[in-house]
Amino acid sequence: MSDQGLIRVGFIGAGGICRSRHLPGLAKIAGAEVVAVCNRSRTSGEAVARDFGIPEVMDDWRKLIARDDLDAIFIGTWPYMHREMSVAALEAGKHVFCQARMAMDVAEANAMCAAAKAHPKLVNMICPPPHRMPFEPFVRKTLADGVLGQVTLVELYHSGGGNLDCNSVTWREQAKYSGLQVLAMGICAETLNAWVGRYETLMAQTATPIAQKRDADGATVDIDIPQVATITGTLESGALIVEHHAGTIADKTTPRNQITIYGLEGTLRHDFFSGEVLLAKAGEELKPANVPAELRRDWMVEADFIDAVRAANAGKAWKVSPDFDEGLDYMRKVEAVHRSAAEGRAIRPADL
């Protein structure tokens, strides 16, 4: 472990979001140093190292985790490796930052939580969705202050045309890489948990209208991840909730990515595409909300993690969001959706 505030980081799987957010974010933090990267191929690892000035490229992620000169491991792989790598890193005494989505299923999420509990002095964090920024402080204060009155209904849409190309197959469409994840349901679940609370019960239906595609080599691939999902249920607060997820929207007008929270005394809508937050009191029309600067919080994910690592290394209390426990909450919802769709009955996520 390093000392005097210097935090040395190793990367496993430095793909899209690592290039666009995590590596640039870490570069802005004084005393945070990325010293090694391990990608799926040596070539891609060397490209990342070249682009971001990383001194070492490694071929074996296990050897990277075993290094005694690293404080923290960033895991940017697809979900199928998250459990194995996270547990290995914690057992090696490393703080862990794991890319969303958390894991393949609840069993893997439970294993990650168990490892975190066995190493309480080590930070465990999952990358939060950009949905929660920058307006989460405003949304949560609005709800806590009772501005909307009793919340009666939550409505969420996350729809687009991302699954329409029959000649393109991504890891998000293959259960062997993505597990039980469906579209953006997991990261939306995390946002819902943070803002309006967890499901008490849910019912789900799913469909895969494009059952086969061709990959880059022209081979036929069976698609085993739903491309359309509807979820209805009751939150622990008693409010009803409806979710619509689809990757098969063919027109350019319909796609939506927004949450609307209805209360007896008002309505709040956050459009994640436009970034607008709209608010209306009873009898009023929705209009842009006046969000004070102190109730905005932009992307600070890397700084939050490094601050927590420094606190933990100094024996101080630390808190990040989401941690593995919060991830387990949304993984229970993810698994509940699959079970409900398969069994045709309501499921209590808390029972999973």
JSON list of C-alpha atoms in Angstrom, two decimals, residues 126-333:
[
{"chain": "A", "resi": 126, "resn": "ILE", "atom": "CA", "xyz": [-19.98, 0.61, -8.10]},
{"chain": "A", "resi": 127, "resn": "CYS", "atom": "CA", "xyz": [-20.05, 3.24, -10.81]},
{"chain": "A", "resi": 128, "resn": "PRO", "atom": "CA", "xyz": [-23.29, 5.22, -10.48]},
{"chain": "A", "resi": 129, "resn": "PRO", "atom": "CA", "xyz": [-25.39, 5.98, -13.56]},
{"chain": "A", "resi": 130, "resn": "PRO", "atom": "CA", "xyz": [-25.16, 9.49, -15.02]},
{"chain": "A", "resi": 131, "resn": "HIS", "atom": "CA", "xyz": [-28.93, 9.69, -14.46]},
{"chain": "A", "resi": 132, "resn": "ARG", "atom": "CA", "xyz": [-28.27, 10.62, -10.85]},
{"chain": "A", "resi": 133, "resn": "MET", "atom": "CA", "xyz": [-26.26, 13.69, -11.76]},
{"chain": "A", "resi": 134, "resn": "PRO", "atom": "CA", "xyz": [-26.38, 16.61, -11.40]},
{"chain": "A", "resi": 135, "resn": "PHE", "atom": "CA", "xyz": [-29.89, 16.89, -9.96]},
{"chain": "A", "resi": 136, "resn": "GLU", "atom": "CA", "xyz": [-30.12, 14.12, -7.38]},
{"chain": "A", "resi": 137, "resn": "PRO", "atom": "CA", "xyz": [-29.65, 16.50, -4.40]},
{"chain": "A", "resi": 138, "resn": "PHE", "atom": "CA", "xyz": [-32.54, 18.65, -5.68]},
{"chain": "A", "resi": 139, "resn": "VAL", "atom": "CA", "xyz": [-34.83, 15.71, -6.39]},
{"chain": "A", "resi": 140, "resn": "ARG", "atom": "CA", "xyz": [-34.22, 14.11, -3.00]},
{"chain": "A", "resi": 141, "resn": "LYS", "atom": "CA", "xyz": [-34.69, 17.38, -1.12]},
{"chain": "A", "resi": 142, "resn": "THR", "atom": "CA", "xyz": [-37.90, 18.12, -3.04]},
{"chain": "A", "resi": 143, "resn": "LEU", "atom": "CA", "xyz": [-39.29, 14.75, -2.01]},
{"chain": "A", "resi": 144, "resn": "ALA", "atom": "CA", "xyz": [-38.00, 14.96, 1.58]},
{"chain": "A", "resi": 145, "resn": "ASP", "atom": "CA", "xyz": [-39.52, 18.43, 2.03]},
{"chain": "A", "resi": 146, "resn": "GLY", "atom": "CA", "xyz": [-42.92, 17.15, 0.92]},
{"chain": "A", "resi": 147, "resn": "VAL", "atom": "CA", "xyz": [-43.16, 19.56, -2.02]},
{"chain": "A", "resi": 148, "resn": "LEU", "atom": "CA", "xyz": [-45.11, 16.96, -4.02]},
{"chain": "A", "resi": 149, "resn": "GLY", "atom": "CA", "xyz": [-47.14, 15.77, -1.05]},
{"chain": "A", "resi": 150, "resn": "GLN", "atom": "CA", "xyz": [-47.79, 12.05, -0.83]},
{"chain": "A", "resi": 151, "resn": "VAL", "atom": "CA", "xyz": [-46.24, 10.31, -3.83]},
{"chain": "A", "resi": 152, "resn": "THR", "atom": "CA", "xyz": [-48.85, 8.16, -5.53]},
{"chain": "A", "resi": 153, "resn": "LEU", "atom": "CA", "xyz": [-47.29, 7.08, -8.84]},
{"chain": "A", "resi": 154, "resn": "VAL", "atom": "CA", "xyz": [-43.86, 6.86, -10.43]},
{"chain": "A", "resi": 155, "resn": "GLU", "atom": "CA", "xyz": [-43.52, 6.46, -14.18]},
{"chain": "A", "resi": 156, "resn": "LEU", "atom": "CA", "xyz": [-40.22, 5.67, -15.91]},
{"chain": "A", "resi": 157, "resn": "TYR", "atom": "CA", "xyz": [-39.44, 5.40, -19.61]},
{"chain": "A", "resi": 158, "resn": "HIS", "atom": "CA", "xyz": [-36.15, 4.27, -21.08]},
{"chain": "A", "resi": 159, "resn": "SER", "atom": "CA", "xyz": [-36.67, 3.57, -24.76]},
{"chain": "A", "resi": 160, "resn": "GLY", "atom": "CA", "xyz": [-34.78, 3.86, -28.02]},
{"chain": "A", "resi": 161, "resn": "GLY", "atom": "CA", "xyz": [-33.67, 1.94, -31.08]},
{"chain": "A", "resi": 162, "resn": "GLY", "atom": "CA", "xyz": [-30.43, 0.44, -29.82]},
{"chain": "A", "resi": 163, "resn": "ASN", "atom": "CA", "xyz": [-31.44, -3.17, -30.54]},
{"chain": "A", "resi": 164, "resn": "LEU", "atom": "CA", "xyz": [-32.79, -2.70, -34.07]},
{"chain": "A", "resi": 165, "resn": "ASP", "atom": "CA", "xyz": [-29.62, -3.40, -36.07]},
{"chain": "A", "resi": 166, "resn": "CYS", "atom": "CA", "xyz": [-29.81, -7.07, -37.07]},
{"chain": "A", "resi": 167, "resn": "ASN", "atom": "CA", "xyz": [-26.15, -7.05, -38.13]},
{"chain": "A", "resi": 168, "resn": "SER", "atom": "CA", "xyz": [-24.77, -5.91, -34.82]},
{"chain": "A", "resi": 169, "resn": "VAL", "atom": "CA", "xyz": [-24.53, -7.94, -31.61]},
{"chain": "A", "resi": 170, "resn": "THR", "atom": "CA", "xyz": [-23.29, -6.29, -28.41]},
{"chain": "A", "resi": 171, "resn": "TRP", "atom": "CA", "xyz": [-22.37, -7.85, -25.07]},
{"chain": "A", "resi": 172, "resn": "ARG", "atom": "CA", "xyz": [-25.56, -6.33, -23.63]},
{"chain": "A", "resi": 173, "resn": "GLU", "atom": "CA", "xyz": [-27.57, -8.73, -25.82]},
{"chain": "A", "resi": 174, "resn": "GLN", "atom": "CA", "xyz": [-25.79, -11.89, -24.64]},
{"chain": "A", "resi": 175, "resn": "ALA", "atom": "CA", "xyz": [-26.50, -13.47, -21.27]},
{"chain": "A", "resi": 176, "resn": "LYS", "atom": "CA", "xyz": [-23.05, -15.08, -21.14]},
{"chain": "A", "resi": 177, "resn": "TYR", "atom": "CA", "xyz": [-21.57, -11.61, -20.76]},
{"chain": "A", "resi": 178, "resn": "SER", "atom": "CA", "xyz": [-24.43, -9.59, -19.27]},
{"chain": "A", "resi": 179, "resn": "GLY", "atom": "CA", "xyz": [-26.23, -12.11, -17.07]},
{"chain": "A", "resi": 180, "resn": "LEU", "atom": "CA", "xyz": [-29.75, -11.14, -16.12]},
{"chain": "A", "resi": 181, "resn": "GLN", "atom": "CA", "xyz": [-29.35, -7.49, -17.05]},
{"chain": "A", "resi": 182, "resn": "VAL", "atom": "CA", "xyz": [-31.96, -6.05, -19.42]},
{"chain": "A", "resi": 183, "resn": "LEU", "atom": "CA", "xyz": [-31.31, -2.87, -21.39]},
{"chain": "A", "resi": 184, "resn": "ALA", "atom": "CA", "xyz": [-30.75, -0.04, -18.86]},
{"chain": "A", "resi": 185, "resn": "MET", "atom": "CA", "xyz": [-33.08, -1.56, -16.26]},
{"chain": "A", "resi": 186, "resn": "GLY", "atom": "CA", "xyz": [-30.30, -2.10, -13.73]},
{"chain": "A", "resi": 187, "resn": "ILE", "atom": "CA", "xyz": [-28.94, 1.42, -13.69]},
{"chain": "A", "resi": 188, "resn": "CYS", "atom": "CA", "xyz": [-32.49, 2.79, -13.72]},
{"chain": "A", "resi": 189, "resn": "ALA", "atom": "CA", "xyz": [-33.25, 0.55, -10.75]},
{"chain": "A", "resi": 190, "resn": "GLU", "atom": "CA", "xyz": [-30.39, 2.11, -8.84]},
{"chain": "A", "resi": 191, "resn": "THR", "atom": "CA", "xyz": [-31.71, 5.60, -9.58]},
{"chain": "A", "resi": 192, "resn": "LEU", "atom": "CA", "xyz": [-35.22, 4.61, -8.51]},
{"chain": "A", "resi": 193, "resn": "ASN", "atom": "CA", "xyz": [-33.93, 3.06, -5.27]},
{"chain": "A", "resi": 194, "resn": "ALA", "atom": "CA", "xyz": [-32.04, 6.25, -4.42]},
{"chain": "A", "resi": 195, "resn": "TRP", "atom": "CA", "xyz": [-34.92, 8.61, -5.22]},
{"chain": "A", "resi": 196, "resn": "VAL", "atom": "CA", "xyz": [-38.21, 6.89, -4.49]},
{"chain": "A", "resi": 197, "resn": "GLY", "atom": "CA", "xyz": [-37.25, 3.69, -2.68]},
{"chain": "A", "resi": 198, "resn": "ARG", "atom": "CA", "xyz": [-37.38, 0.00, -3.40]},
{"chain": "A", "resi": 199, "resn": "TYR", "atom": "CA", "xyz": [-40.11, -2.22, -4.80]},
{"chain": "A", "resi": 200, "resn": "GLU", "atom": "CA", "xyz": [-42.31, -4.07, -2.35]},
{"chain": "A", "resi": 201, "resn": "THR", "atom": "CA", "xyz": [-43.66, -6.29, -5.15]},
{"chain": "A", "resi": 202, "resn": "LEU", "atom": "CA", "xyz": [-43.42, -6.28, -8.93]},
{"chain": "A", "resi": 203, "resn": "MET", "atom": "CA", "xyz": [-44.86, -7.93, -12.01]},
{"chain": "A", "resi": 204, "resn": "ALA", "atom": "CA", "xyz": [-42.92, -8.01, -15.28]},
{"chain": "A", "resi": 205, "resn": "GLN", "atom": "CA", "xyz": [-43.34, -9.04, -18.88]},
{"chain": "A", "resi": 206, "resn": "THR", "atom": "CA", "xyz": [-40.50, -9.26, -21.38]},
{"chain": "A", "resi": 207, "resn": "ALA", "atom": "CA", "xyz": [-40.11, -9.93, -25.09]},
{"chain": "A", "resi": 208, "resn": "THR", "atom": "CA", "xyz": [-37.33, -10.48, -27.60]},
{"chain": "A", "resi": 209, "resn": "PRO", "atom": "CA", "xyz": [-38.87, -9.65, -30.99]},
{"chain": "A", "resi": 210, "resn": "ILE", "atom": "CA", "xyz": [-35.53, -9.88, -32.82]},
{"chain": "A", "resi": 211, "resn": "ALA", "atom": "CA", "xyz": [-34.57, -13.37, -31.72]},
{"chain": "A", "resi": 212, "resn": "GLN", "atom": "CA", "xyz": [-31.51, -13.75, -33.95]},
{"chain": "A", "resi": 213, "resn": "LYS", "atom": "CA", "xyz": [-28.86, -11.45, -35.35]},
{"chain": "A", "resi": 214, "resn": "ARG", "atom": "CA", "xyz": [-25.64, -11.73, -37.30]},
{"chain": "A", "resi": 215, "resn": "ASP", "atom": "CA", "xyz": [-22.33, -10.79, -35.74]},
{"chain": "A", "resi": 216, "resn": "ALA", "atom": "CA", "xyz": [-19.40, -9.04, -37.40]},
{"chain": "A", "resi": 217, "resn": "ASP", "atom": "CA", "xyz": [-18.30, -12.36, -38.95]},
{"chain": "A", "resi": 218, "resn": "GLY", "atom": "CA", "xyz": [-21.75, -13.07, -40.39]},
{"chain": "A", "resi": 219, "resn": "ALA", "atom": "CA", "xyz": [-22.51, -15.86, -37.92]},
{"chain": "A", "resi": 220, "resn": "THR", "atom": "CA", "xyz": [-26.04, -16.23, -36.56]},
{"chain": "A", "resi": 221, "resn": "VAL", "atom": "CA", "xyz": [-26.35, -15.39, -32.88]},
{"chain": "A", "resi": 222, "resn": "ASP", "atom": "CA", "xyz": [-29.35, -16.20, -30.71]},
{"chain": "A", "resi": 223, "resn": "ILE", "atom": "CA", "xyz": [-30.34, -13.15, -28.66]},
{"chain": "A", "resi": 224, "resn": "ASP", "atom": "CA", "xyz": [-31.16, -14.21, -25.10]},
{"chain": "A", "resi": 225, "resn": "ILE", "atom": "CA", "xyz": [-31.59, -10.81, -23.45]},
{"chain": "A", "resi": 226, "resn": "PRO", "atom": "CA", "xyz": [-35.07, -9.21, -23.62]},
{"chain": "A", "resi": 227, "resn": "GLN", "atom": "CA", "xyz": [-35.38, -6.20, -25.90]},
{"chain": "A", "resi": 228, "resn": "VAL", "atom": "CA", "xyz": [-38.68, -5.01, -24.44]},
{"chain": "A", "resi": 229, "resn": "ALA", "atom": "CA", "xyz": [-39.78, -5.06, -20.80]},
{"chain": "A", "resi": 230, "resn": "THR", "atom": "CA", "xyz": [-42.67, -3.61, -18.84]},
{"chain": "A", "resi": 231, "resn": "ILE", "atom": "CA", "xyz": [-42.66, -3.60, -15.05]},
{"chain": "A", "resi": 232, "resn": "THR", "atom": "CA", "xyz": [-45.44, -2.64, -12.69]},
{"chain": "A", "resi": 233, "resn": "GLY", "atom": "CA", "xyz": [-45.57, -2.81, -8.95]},
{"chain": "A", "resi": 234, "resn": "THR", "atom": "CA", "xyz": [-45.81, -1.18, -5.56]},
{"chain": "A", "resi": 235, "resn": "LEU", "atom": "CA", "xyz": [-42.97, 0.61, -3.84]},
{"chain": "A", "resi": 236, "resn": "GLU", "atom": "CA", "xyz": [-42.25, 0.13, -0.14]},
{"chain": "A", "resi": 237, "resn": "SER", "atom": "CA", "xyz": [-43.71, 3.63, 0.36]},
{"chain": "A", "resi": 238, "resn": "GLY", "atom": "CA", "xyz": [-47.05, 2.42, -1.03]},
{"chain": "A", "resi": 239, "resn": "ALA", "atom": "CA", "xyz": [-46.78, 4.37, -4.29]},
{"chain": "A", "resi": 240, "resn": "LEU", "atom": "CA", "xyz": [-47.47, 2.53, -7.54]},
{"chain": "A", "resi": 241, "resn": "ILE", "atom": "CA", "xyz": [-44.82, 2.39, -10.26]},
{"chain": "A", "resi": 242, "resn": "VAL", "atom": "CA", "xyz": [-44.77, 1.65, -13.99]},
{"chain": "A", "resi": 243, "resn": "GLU", "atom": "CA", "xyz": [-41.62, 1.17, -16.09]},
{"chain": "A", "resi": 244, "resn": "HIS", "atom": "CA", "xyz": [-41.29, 0.87, -19.86]},
{"chain": "A", "resi": 245, "resn": "HIS", "atom": "CA", "xyz": [-37.98, -0.32, -21.33]},
{"chain": "A", "resi": 246, "resn": "ALA", "atom": "CA", "xyz": [-37.43, -0.92, -25.03]},
{"chain": "A", "resi": 247, "resn": "GLY", "atom": "CA", "xyz": [-34.56, -1.06, -27.47]},
{"chain": "A", "resi": 248, "resn": "THR", "atom": "CA", "xyz": [-36.81, -1.55, -30.50]},
{"chain": "A", "resi": 249, "resn": "ILE", "atom": "CA", "xyz": [-38.32, 1.91, -31.08]},
{"chain": "A", "resi": 250, "resn": "ALA", "atom": "CA", "xyz": [-38.11, 2.55, -34.82]},
{"chain": "A", "resi": 251, "resn": "ASP", "atom": "CA", "xyz": [-39.14, 6.21, -35.01]},
{"chain": "A", "resi": 252, "resn": "LYS", "atom": "CA", "xyz": [-37.18, 9.28, -33.88]},
{"chain": "A", "resi": 253, "resn": "THR", "atom": "CA", "xyz": [-40.03, 10.95, -32.01]},
{"chain": "A", "resi": 254, "resn": "THR", "atom": "CA", "xyz": [-40.98, 8.37, -29.41]},
{"chain": "A", "resi": 255, "resn": "PRO", "atom": "CA", "xyz": [-37.68, 7.53, -27.64]},
{"chain": "A", "resi": 256, "resn": "ARG", "atom": "CA", "xyz": [-37.78, 8.74, -24.05]},
{"chain": "A", "resi": 257, "resn": "ASN", "atom": "CA", "xyz": [-35.50, 8.58, -21.08]},
{"chain": "A", "resi": 258, "resn": "GLN", "atom": "CA", "xyz": [-37.29, 10.16, -18.17]},
{"chain": "A", "resi": 259, "resn": "ILE", "atom": "CA", "xyz": [-38.83, 9.71, -14.76]},
{"chain": "A", "resi": 260, "resn": "THR", "atom": "CA", "xyz": [-42.03, 11.38, -13.58]},
{"chain": "A", "resi": 261, "resn": "ILE", "atom": "CA", "xyz": [-42.99, 11.43, -9.91]},
{"chain": "A", "resi": 262, "resn": "TYR", "atom": "CA", "xyz": [-46.63, 12.25, -9.19]},
{"chain": "A", "resi": 263, "resn": "GLY", "atom": "CA", "xyz": [-47.78, 13.44, -5.79]},
{"chain": "A", "resi": 264, "resn": "LEU", "atom": "CA", "xyz": [-51.07, 14.68, -4.39]},
{"chain": "A", "resi": 265, "resn": "GLU", "atom": "CA", "xyz": [-49.69, 18.22, -4.32]},
{"chain": "A", "resi": 266, "resn": "GLY", "atom": "CA", "xyz": [-47.43, 18.33, -7.37]},
{"chain": "A", "resi": 267, "resn": "THR", "atom": "CA", "xyz": [-45.42, 16.61, -10.09]},
{"chain": "A", "resi": 268, "resn": "LEU", "atom": "CA", "xyz": [-41.70, 16.38, -10.82]},
{"chain": "A", "resi": 269, "resn": "ARG", "atom": "CA", "xyz": [-40.24, 15.19, -14.12]},
{"chain": "A", "resi": 270, "resn": "HIS", "atom": "CA", "xyz": [-36.59, 14.67, -14.97]},
{"chain": "A", "resi": 271, "resn": "ASP", "atom": "CA", "xyz": [-35.86, 14.23, -18.66]},
{"chain": "A", "resi": 272, "resn": "PHE", "atom": "CA", "xyz": [-32.50, 12.48, -18.81]},
{"chain": "A", "resi": 273, "resn": "PHE", "atom": "CA", "xyz": [-32.09, 13.16, -22.55]},
{"chain": "A", "resi": 274, "resn": "SER", "atom": "CA", "xyz": [-32.47, 16.92, -22.34]},
{"chain": "A", "resi": 275, "resn": "GLY", "atom": "CA", "xyz": [-31.27, 17.32, -18.77]},
{"chain": "A", "resi": 276, "resn": "GLU", "atom": "CA", "xyz": [-34.42, 19.27, -17.88]},
{"chain": "A", "resi": 277, "resn": "VAL", "atom": "CA", "xyz": [-36.02, 19.10, -14.45]},
{"chain": "A", "resi": 278, "resn": "LEU", "atom": "CA", "xyz": [-39.65, 20.18, -14.54]},
{"chain": "A", "resi": 279, "resn": "LEU", "atom": "CA", "xyz": [-41.83, 20.91, -11.54]},
{"chain": "A", "resi": 280, "resn": "ALA", "atom": "CA", "xyz": [-45.49, 21.79, -11.02]},
{"chain": "A", "resi": 281, "resn": "LYS", "atom": "CA", "xyz": [-47.59, 22.40, -7.95]},
{"chain": "A", "resi": 282, "resn": "ALA", "atom": "CA", "xyz": [-51.23, 21.28, -7.93]},
{"chain": "A", "resi": 283, "resn": "GLY", "atom": "CA", "xyz": [-53.20, 23.03, -10.67]},
{"chain": "A", "resi": 284, "resn": "GLU", "atom": "CA", "xyz": [-50.08, 24.36, -12.40]},
{"chain": "A", "resi": 285, "resn": "GLU", "atom": "CA", "xyz": [-48.36, 23.41, -15.65]},
{"chain": "A", "resi": 286, "resn": "LEU", "atom": "CA", "xyz": [-44.97, 21.74, -15.61]},
{"chain": "A", "resi": 287, "resn": "LYS", "atom": "CA", "xyz": [-42.17, 24.26, -16.05]},
{"chain": "A", "resi": 288, "resn": "PRO", "atom": "CA", "xyz": [-38.39, 24.27, -15.58]},
{"chain": "A", "resi": 289, "resn": "ALA", "atom": "CA", "xyz": [-37.49, 24.03, -11.92]},
{"chain": "A", "resi": 290, "resn": "ASN", "atom": "CA", "xyz": [-35.29, 26.63, -10.27]},
{"chain": "A", "resi": 291, "resn": "VAL", "atom": "CA", "xyz": [-32.47, 24.40, -9.07]},
{"chain": "A", "resi": 292, "resn": "PRO", "atom": "CA", "xyz": [-30.06, 26.23, -6.73]},
{"chain": "A", "resi": 293, "resn": "ALA", "atom": "CA", "xyz": [-26.36, 25.70, -7.40]},
{"chain": "A", "resi": 294, "resn": "GLU", "atom": "CA", "xyz": [-25.91, 24.09, -3.99]},
{"chain": "A", "resi": 295, "resn": "LEU", "atom": "CA", "xyz": [-28.42, 21.39, -4.97]},
{"chain": "A", "resi": 296, "resn": "ARG", "atom": "CA", "xyz": [-26.51, 20.38, -8.09]},
{"chain": "A", "resi": 297, "resn": "ARG", "atom": "CA", "xyz": [-23.70, 17.85, -8.07]},
{"chain": "A", "resi": 298, "resn": "ASP", "atom": "CA", "xyz": [-21.86, 17.10, -11.26]},
{"chain": "A", "resi": 299, "resn": "TRP", "atom": "CA", "xyz": [-19.85, 13.96, -12.03]},
{"chain": "A", "resi": 300, "resn": "MET", "atom": "CA", "xyz": [-17.42, 13.50, -9.12]},
{"chain": "A", "resi": 301, "resn": "VAL", "atom": "CA", "xyz": [-17.29, 9.71, -9.21]},
{"chain": "A", "resi": 302, "resn": "GLU", "atom": "CA", "xyz": [-13.53, 9.25, -9.37]},
{"chain": "A", "resi": 303, "resn": "ALA", "atom": "CA", "xyz": [-12.87, 11.92, -6.74]},
{"chain": "A", "resi": 304, "resn": "ASP", "atom": "CA", "xyz": [-15.47, 10.35, -4.42]},
{"chain": "A", "resi": 305, "resn": "PHE", "atom": "CA", "xyz": [-13.74, 6.99, -4.72]},
{"chain": "A", "resi": 306, "resn": "ILE", "atom": "CA", "xyz": [-10.22, 8.34, -4.18]},
{"chain": "A", "resi": 307, "resn": "ASP", "atom": "CA", "xyz": [-11.39, 10.44, -1.22]},
{"chain": "A", "resi": 308, "resn": "ALA", "atom": "CA", "xyz": [-12.94, 7.34, 0.34]},
{"chain": "A", "resi": 309, "resn": "VAL", "atom": "CA", "xyz": [-9.76, 5.33, -0.26]},
{"chain": "A", "resi": 310, "resn": "ARG", "atom": "CA", "xyz": [-7.67, 8.02, 1.42]},
{"chain": "A", "resi": 311, "resn": "ALA", "atom": "CA", "xyz": [-10.06, 8.09, 4.38]},
{"chain": "A", "resi": 312, "resn": "ALA", "atom": "CA", "xyz": [-10.01, 4.29, 4.67]},
{"chain": "A", "resi": 313, "resn": "ASN", "atom": "CA", "xyz": [-6.21, 4.20, 4.48]},
{"chain": "A", "resi": 314, "resn": "ALA", "atom": "CA", "xyz": [-6.11, 6.73, 7.32]},
{"chain": "A", "resi": 315, "resn": "GLY", "atom": "CA", "xyz": [-8.49, 4.65, 9.42]},
{"chain": "A", "resi": 316, "resn": "LYS", "atom": "CA", "xyz": [-11.32, 7.16, 9.04]},
{"chain": "A", "resi": 317, "resn": "ALA", "atom": "CA", "xyz": [-14.97, 6.59, 8.18]},
{"chain": "A", "resi": 318, "resn": "TRP", "atom": "CA", "xyz": [-15.87, 6.61, 4.51]},
{"chain": "A", "resi": 319, "resn": "LYS", "atom": "CA", "xyz": [-19.05, 6.52, 2.47]},
{"chain": "A", "resi": 320, "resn": "VAL", "atom": "CA", "xyz": [-19.63, 6.08, -1.25]},
{"chain": "A", "resi": 321, "resn": "SER", "atom": "CA", "xyz": [-22.79, 5.58, -3.28]},
{"chain": "A", "resi": 322, "resn": "PRO", "atom": "CA", "xyz": [-23.52, 3.11, -4.63]},
{"chain": "A", "resi": 323, "resn": "ASP", "atom": "CA", "xyz": [-21.59, 0.54, -2.65]},
{"chain": "A", "resi": 324, "resn": "PHE", "atom": "CA", "xyz": [-21.99, -3.22, -3.02]},
{"chain": "A", "resi": 325, "resn": "ASP", "atom": "CA", "xyz": [-24.95, -3.30, -0.61]},
{"chain": "A", "resi": 326, "resn": "GLU", "atom": "CA", "xyz": [-26.83, -0.78, -2.77]},
{"chain": "A", "resi": 327, "resn": "GLY", "atom": "CA", "xyz": [-25.89, -2.81, -5.82]},
{"chain": "A", "resi": 328, "resn": "LEU", "atom": "CA", "xyz": [-27.36, -5.93, -4.23]},
{"chain": "A", "resi": 329, "resn": "ASP", "atom": "CA", "xyz": [-30.65, -4.06, -3.81]},
{"chain": "A", "resi": 330, "resn": "TYR", "atom": "CA", "xyz": [-30.91, -3.36, -7.51]},
{"chain": "A", "resi": 331, "resn": "MET", "atom": "CA", "xyz": [-29.70, -6.84, -8.43]},
{"chain": "A", "resi": 332, "resn": "ARG", "atom": "CA", "xyz": [-32.63, -8.25, -6.43]},
{"chain": "A", "resi": 333, "resn": "LYS", "atom": "CA", "xyz": [-34.94, -6.16, -8.59]}
]
